C-alpha positions as a Markdown table, in Angstrom:
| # | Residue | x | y | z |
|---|---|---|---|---|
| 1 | Unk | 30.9 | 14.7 | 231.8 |
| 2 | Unk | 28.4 | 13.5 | 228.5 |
| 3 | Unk | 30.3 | 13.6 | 225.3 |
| 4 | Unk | 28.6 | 16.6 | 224.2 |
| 5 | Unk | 29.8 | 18.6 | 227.0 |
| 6 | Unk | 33.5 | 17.5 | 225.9 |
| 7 | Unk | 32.9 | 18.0 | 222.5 |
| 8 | Unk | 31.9 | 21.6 | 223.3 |
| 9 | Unk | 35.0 | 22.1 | 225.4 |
| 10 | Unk | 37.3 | 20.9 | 223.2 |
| 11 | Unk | 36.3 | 23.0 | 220.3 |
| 12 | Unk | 36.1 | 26.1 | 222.8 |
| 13 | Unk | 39.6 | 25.6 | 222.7 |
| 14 | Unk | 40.1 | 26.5 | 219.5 |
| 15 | Unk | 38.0 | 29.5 | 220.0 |
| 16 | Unk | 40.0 | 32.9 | 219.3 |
| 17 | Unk | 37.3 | 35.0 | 221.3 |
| 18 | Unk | 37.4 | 32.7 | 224.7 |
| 19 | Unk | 40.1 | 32.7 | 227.2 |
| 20 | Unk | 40.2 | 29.9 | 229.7 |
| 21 | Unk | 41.2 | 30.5 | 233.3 |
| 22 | Unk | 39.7 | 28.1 | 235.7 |
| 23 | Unk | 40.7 | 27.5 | 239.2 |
| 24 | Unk | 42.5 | 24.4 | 238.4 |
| 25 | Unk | 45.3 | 26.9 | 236.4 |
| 26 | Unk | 44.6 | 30.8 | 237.7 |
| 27 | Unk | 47.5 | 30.3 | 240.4 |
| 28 | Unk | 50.0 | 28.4 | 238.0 |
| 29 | Unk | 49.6 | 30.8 | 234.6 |
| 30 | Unk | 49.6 | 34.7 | 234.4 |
| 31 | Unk | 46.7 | 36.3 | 232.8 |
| 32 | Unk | 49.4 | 38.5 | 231.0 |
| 33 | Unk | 46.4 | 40.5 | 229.1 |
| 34 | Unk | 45.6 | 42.5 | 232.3 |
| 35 | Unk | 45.3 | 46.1 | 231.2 |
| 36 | Unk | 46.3 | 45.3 | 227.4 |
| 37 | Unk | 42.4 | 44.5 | 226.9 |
| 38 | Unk | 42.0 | 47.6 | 224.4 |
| 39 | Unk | 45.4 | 46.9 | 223.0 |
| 40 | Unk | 45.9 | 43.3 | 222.3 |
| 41 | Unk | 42.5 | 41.5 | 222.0 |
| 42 | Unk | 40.4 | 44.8 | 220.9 |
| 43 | Unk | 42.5 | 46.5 | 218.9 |
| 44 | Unk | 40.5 | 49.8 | 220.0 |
| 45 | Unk | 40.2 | 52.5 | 222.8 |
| 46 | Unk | 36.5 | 51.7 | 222.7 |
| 47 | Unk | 34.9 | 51.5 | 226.6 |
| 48 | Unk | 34.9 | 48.0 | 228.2 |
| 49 | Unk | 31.8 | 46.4 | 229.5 |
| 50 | Unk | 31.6 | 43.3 | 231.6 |
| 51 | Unk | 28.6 | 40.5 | 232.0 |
| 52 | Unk | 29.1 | 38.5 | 235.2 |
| 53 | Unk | 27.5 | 35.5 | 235.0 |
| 54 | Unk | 27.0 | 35.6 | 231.6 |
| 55 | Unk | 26.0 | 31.9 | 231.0 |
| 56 | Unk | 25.1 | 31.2 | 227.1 |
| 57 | Unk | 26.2 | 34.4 | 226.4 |
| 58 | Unk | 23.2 | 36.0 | 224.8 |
| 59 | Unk | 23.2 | 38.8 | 226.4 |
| 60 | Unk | 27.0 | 39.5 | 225.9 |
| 61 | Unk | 26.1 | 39.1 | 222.0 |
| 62 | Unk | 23.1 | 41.3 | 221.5 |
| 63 | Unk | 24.4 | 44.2 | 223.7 |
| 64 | Unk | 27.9 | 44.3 | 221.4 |
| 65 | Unk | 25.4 | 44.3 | 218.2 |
| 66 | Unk | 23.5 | 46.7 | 219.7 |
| 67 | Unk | 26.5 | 48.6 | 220.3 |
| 68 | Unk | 29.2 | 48.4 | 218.1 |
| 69 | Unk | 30.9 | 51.3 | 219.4 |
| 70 | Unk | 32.0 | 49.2 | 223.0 |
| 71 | Unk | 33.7 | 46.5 | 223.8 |
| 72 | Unk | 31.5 | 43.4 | 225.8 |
| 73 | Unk | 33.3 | 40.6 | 228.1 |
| 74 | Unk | 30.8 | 37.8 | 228.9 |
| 75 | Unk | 32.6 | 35.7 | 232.1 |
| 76 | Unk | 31.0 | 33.0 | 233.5 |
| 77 | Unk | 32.8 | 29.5 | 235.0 |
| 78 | Unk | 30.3 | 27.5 | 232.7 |
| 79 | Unk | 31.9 | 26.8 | 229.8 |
| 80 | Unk | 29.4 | 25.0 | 228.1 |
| 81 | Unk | 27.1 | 26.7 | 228.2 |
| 82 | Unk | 29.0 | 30.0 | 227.1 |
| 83 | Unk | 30.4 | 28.0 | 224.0 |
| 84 | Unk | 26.7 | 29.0 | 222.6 |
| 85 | Unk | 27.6 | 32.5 | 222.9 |
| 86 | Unk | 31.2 | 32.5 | 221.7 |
| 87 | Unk | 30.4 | 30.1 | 218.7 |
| 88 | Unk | 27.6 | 32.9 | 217.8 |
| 89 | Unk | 30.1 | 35.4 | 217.8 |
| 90 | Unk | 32.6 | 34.3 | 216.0 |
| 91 | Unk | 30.1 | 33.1 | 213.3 |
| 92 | Unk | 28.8 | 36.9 | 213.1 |
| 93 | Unk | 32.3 | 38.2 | 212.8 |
| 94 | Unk | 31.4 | 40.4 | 216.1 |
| 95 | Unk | 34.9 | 41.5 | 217.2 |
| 96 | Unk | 33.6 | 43.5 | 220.1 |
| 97 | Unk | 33.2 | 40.5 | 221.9 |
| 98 | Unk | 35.2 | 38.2 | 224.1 |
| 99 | Unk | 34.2 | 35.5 | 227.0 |
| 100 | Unk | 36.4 | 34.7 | 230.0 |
| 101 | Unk | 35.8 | 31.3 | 231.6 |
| 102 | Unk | 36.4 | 32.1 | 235.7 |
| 103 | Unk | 35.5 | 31.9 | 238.6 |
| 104 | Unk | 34.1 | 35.6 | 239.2 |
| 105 | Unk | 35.6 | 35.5 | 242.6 |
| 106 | Unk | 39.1 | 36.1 | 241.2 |
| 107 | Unk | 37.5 | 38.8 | 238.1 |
| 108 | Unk | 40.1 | 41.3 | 239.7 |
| 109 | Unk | 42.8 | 39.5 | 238.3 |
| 110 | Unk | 42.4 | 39.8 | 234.8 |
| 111 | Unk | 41.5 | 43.8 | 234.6 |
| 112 | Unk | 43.3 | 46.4 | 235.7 |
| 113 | Unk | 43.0 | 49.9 | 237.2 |
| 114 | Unk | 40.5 | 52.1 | 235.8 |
| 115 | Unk | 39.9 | 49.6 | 232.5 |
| 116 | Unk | 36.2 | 48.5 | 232.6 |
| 117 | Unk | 33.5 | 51.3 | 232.8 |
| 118 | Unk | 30.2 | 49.2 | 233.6 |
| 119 | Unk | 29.3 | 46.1 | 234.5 |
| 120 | Unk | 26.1 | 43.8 | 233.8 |
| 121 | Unk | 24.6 | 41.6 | 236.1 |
| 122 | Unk | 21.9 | 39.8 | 234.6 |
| 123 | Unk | 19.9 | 37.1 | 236.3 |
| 124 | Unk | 22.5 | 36.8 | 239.2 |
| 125 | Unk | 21.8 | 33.8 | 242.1 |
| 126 | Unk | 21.0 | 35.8 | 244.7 |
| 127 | Unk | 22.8 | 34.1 | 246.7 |
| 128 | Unk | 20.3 | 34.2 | 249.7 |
| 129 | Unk | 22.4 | 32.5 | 252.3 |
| 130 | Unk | 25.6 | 33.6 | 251.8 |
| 131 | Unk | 26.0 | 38.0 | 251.0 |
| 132 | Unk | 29.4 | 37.4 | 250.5 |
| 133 | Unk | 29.1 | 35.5 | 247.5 |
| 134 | Unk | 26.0 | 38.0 | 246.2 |
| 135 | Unk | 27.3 | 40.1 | 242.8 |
| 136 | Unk | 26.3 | 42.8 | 244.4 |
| 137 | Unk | 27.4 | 42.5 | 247.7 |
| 138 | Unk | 30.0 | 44.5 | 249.3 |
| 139 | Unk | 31.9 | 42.2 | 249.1 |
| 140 | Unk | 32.3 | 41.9 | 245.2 |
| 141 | Unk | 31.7 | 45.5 | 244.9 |
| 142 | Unk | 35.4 | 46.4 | 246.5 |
| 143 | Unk | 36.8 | 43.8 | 244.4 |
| 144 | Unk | 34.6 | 45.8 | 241.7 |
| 145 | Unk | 36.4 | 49.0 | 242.4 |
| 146 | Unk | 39.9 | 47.6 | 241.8 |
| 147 | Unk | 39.5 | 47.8 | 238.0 |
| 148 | Unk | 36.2 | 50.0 | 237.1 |
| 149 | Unk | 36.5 | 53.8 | 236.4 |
| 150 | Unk | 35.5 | 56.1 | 239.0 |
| 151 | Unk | 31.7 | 56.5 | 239.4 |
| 152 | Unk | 31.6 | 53.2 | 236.9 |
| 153 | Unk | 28.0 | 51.5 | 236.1 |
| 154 | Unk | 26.6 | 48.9 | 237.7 |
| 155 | Unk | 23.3 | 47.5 | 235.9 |
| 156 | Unk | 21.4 | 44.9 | 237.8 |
| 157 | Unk | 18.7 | 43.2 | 235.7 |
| 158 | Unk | 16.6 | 40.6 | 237.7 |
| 159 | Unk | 13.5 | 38.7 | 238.5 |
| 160 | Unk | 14.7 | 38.6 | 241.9 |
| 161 | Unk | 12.7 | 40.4 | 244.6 |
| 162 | Unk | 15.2 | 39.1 | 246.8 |
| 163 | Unk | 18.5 | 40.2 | 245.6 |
| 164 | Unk | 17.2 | 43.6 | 244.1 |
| 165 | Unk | 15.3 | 44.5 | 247.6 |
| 166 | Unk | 19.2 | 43.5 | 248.8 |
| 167 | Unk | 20.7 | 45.5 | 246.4 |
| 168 | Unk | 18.2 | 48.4 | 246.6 |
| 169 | Unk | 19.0 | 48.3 | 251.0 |
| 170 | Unk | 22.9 | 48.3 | 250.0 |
| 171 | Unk | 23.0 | 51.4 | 247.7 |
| 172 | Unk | 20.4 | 53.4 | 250.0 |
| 173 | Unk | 22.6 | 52.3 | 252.8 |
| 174 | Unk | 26.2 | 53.3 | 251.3 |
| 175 | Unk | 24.4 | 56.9 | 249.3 |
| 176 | Unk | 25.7 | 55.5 | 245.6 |
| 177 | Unk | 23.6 | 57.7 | 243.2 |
| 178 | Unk | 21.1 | 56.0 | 241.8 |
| 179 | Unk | 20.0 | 56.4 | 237.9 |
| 180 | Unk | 17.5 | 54.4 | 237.2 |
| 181 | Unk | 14.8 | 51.9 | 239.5 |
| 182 | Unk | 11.8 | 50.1 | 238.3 |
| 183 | Unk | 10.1 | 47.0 | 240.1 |
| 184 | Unk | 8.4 | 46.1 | 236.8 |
| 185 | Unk | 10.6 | 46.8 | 233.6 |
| 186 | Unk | 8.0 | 45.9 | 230.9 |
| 187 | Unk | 5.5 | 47.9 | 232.3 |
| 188 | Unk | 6.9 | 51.1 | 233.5 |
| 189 | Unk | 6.2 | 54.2 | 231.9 |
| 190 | Unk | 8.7 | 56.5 | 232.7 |
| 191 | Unk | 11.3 | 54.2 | 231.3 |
| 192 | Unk | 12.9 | 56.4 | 228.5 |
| 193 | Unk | 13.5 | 54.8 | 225.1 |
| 194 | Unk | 16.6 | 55.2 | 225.2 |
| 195 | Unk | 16.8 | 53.0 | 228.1 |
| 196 | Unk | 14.1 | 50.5 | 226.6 |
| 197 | Unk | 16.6 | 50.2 | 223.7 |
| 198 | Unk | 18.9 | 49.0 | 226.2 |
| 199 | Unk | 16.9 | 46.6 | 228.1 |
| 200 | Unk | 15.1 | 45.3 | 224.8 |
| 201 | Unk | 17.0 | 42.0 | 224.9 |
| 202 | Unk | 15.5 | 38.9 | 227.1 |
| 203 | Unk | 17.8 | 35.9 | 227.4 |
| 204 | Unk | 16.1 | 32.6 | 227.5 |
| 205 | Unk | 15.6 | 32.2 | 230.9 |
| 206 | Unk | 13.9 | 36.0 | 231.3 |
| 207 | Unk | 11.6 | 34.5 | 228.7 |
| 208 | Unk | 10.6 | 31.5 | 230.7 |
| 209 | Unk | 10.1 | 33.6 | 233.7 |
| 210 | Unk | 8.0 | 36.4 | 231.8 |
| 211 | Unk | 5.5 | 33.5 | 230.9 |
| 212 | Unk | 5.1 | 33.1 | 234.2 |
| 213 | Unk | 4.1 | 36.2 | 235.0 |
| 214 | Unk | 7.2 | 37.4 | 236.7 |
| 215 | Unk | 8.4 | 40.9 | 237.1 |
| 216 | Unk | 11.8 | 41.7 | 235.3 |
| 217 | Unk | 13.4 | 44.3 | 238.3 |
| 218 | Unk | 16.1 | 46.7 | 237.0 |
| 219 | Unk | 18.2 | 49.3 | 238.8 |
| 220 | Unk | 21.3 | 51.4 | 237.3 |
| 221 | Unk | 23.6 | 52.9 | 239.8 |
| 222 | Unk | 27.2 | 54.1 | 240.4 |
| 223 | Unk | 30.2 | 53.1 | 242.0 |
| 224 | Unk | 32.2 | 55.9 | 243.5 |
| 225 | Unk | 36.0 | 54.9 | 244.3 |
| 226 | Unk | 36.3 | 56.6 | 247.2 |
| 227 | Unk | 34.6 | 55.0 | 250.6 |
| 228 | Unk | 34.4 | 52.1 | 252.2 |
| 229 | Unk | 31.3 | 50.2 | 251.8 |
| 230 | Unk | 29.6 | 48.4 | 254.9 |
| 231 | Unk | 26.7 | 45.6 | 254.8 |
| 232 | Unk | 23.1 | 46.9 | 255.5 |
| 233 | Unk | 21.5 | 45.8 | 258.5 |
| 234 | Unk | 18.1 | 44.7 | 257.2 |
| 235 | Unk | 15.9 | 41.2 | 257.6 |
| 236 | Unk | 14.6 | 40.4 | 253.4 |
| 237 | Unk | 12.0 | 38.0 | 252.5 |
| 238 | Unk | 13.3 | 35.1 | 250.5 |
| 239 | Unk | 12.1 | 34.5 | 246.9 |
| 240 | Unk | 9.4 | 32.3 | 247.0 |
| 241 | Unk | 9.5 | 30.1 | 244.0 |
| 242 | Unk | 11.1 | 28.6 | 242.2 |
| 243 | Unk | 13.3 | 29.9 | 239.6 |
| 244 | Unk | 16.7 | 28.5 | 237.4 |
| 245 | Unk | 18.6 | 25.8 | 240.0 |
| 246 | Unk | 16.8 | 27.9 | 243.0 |
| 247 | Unk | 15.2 | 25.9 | 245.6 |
| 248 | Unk | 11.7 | 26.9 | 246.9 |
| 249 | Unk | 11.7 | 28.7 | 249.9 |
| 250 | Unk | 8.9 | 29.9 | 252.7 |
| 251 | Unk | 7.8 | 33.7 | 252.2 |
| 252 | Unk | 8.1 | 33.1 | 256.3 |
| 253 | Unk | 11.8 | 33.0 | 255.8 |
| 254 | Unk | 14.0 | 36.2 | 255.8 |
| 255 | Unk | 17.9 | 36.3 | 255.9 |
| 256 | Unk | 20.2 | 39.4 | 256.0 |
């Protein structure tokens, strides 16, 4: 590890805003905050939203200024690149804001019933070999269920076609209501501005891939409680370029 990755680490320690939960530690130390979210860290009854994935934490920052009224969790296991985002907030005095370094296969553990009402995923991997490791696989959305509110939000925001023709197959497939769908964010008209407000913000990545001449996907939808969710049986083209630490793969190839 370079010395500017330890430096980063070593000051996230000091950080008031991160807490620290790796693999290494998860089965030896109790996350003690589970379900005190509100009370101990936020000092509010102000709704909780969660990015997975949230990598520098951009995103976790601009949608906690945008609203101030709600509580944001960026969680992502690479801590140095979400030191960007943490350092940021603390320097802004945001106190909406708070990141959780994780791995996401274990985010049930530090939430508890009924104490997150949406979730972001932005810019997922899609995780084209493996469906139970997709954020939005079935998968993830049971473990989702064990702390989001009943008919909680999930917003997907991607320049996959991949993971949101997935994701589009496994919420036809199970009948979650659907709020919102567009294949091409920046230019669909019927978005409401309202929701443009909402998807104003472009990471750096989202920028890189816009120059490109990418289409950003995005799709709100609901998670119900109730139900049991099974896998769609459907064959999905693989992305065909190549985007952030994805390798290139044939438009012949299709996986479930």
């Amino acid at each position: 590890m370079g010395k500017g990755k330890l430096a980063k680490f070593a000051e996230m320690e000091t950080f008031s805003n991160v807490f620290q939960y790796p693999f290494s530690v998860i089965d030896n130390v109790p996350f003690e905050q589970k379900g005190r979210w509100r009370k101990d860290y936020f000092h509010n009854d102000n709704p909780i939203v969660l990015e997975l994935g949230c990598g520098r934490g951009e995103y976790t920052v601009e949608l906690a200024k945008l609203f101030p009224d709600k509580n944001f969790i960026g969680i992502d296991i690479k801590g140095a690149r979400m030191w960007a985002g943490a350092k940021l907030a603390l320097q802004e005095n945001l106190s909406n804001v708070a990141f959780l370094r994780t791995n996401i296969e274990f985010i049930d553990r530090f939430f508890d019933k009924d104490e997150v009402q949406e979730i972001w995923l932005t810019f997922s991997d899609p995780q084209m070999k493996n469906v139970r490791k997709r954020l939005t696989g079935t998968a993830f959305m049971d473990r989702y269920k064990r702390f989001l509110v009943d008919n909680g939000i999930i917003h997907l925001k991607t320049d996959s076609n991949f993971l949101f023709t997935y994701t589009q197959a496994m919420v036809k497939h199970n009948q979650l209501p659907v709020k919102i769908e567009t294949t091409d964010l920046y230019h669909d008209r019927n978005i409401d501005d309202s929701t443009k407000q909402l998807l104003s913000i472009q990471t750096y990545y989202e920028k890189m891939w816009l120059e490109r001449g990418l289409n950003i996907k995005y799709m709100r939808f609901l998670l119900p409680q109730e139900g049991e969710l099974t896998e769609p049986d459907v064959e999905i083209p693989l992305d065909e370029y190549r985007s952030y630490h994805r390798s290139k793969r044939s438009e012949l190839e299709t996986s479930k």
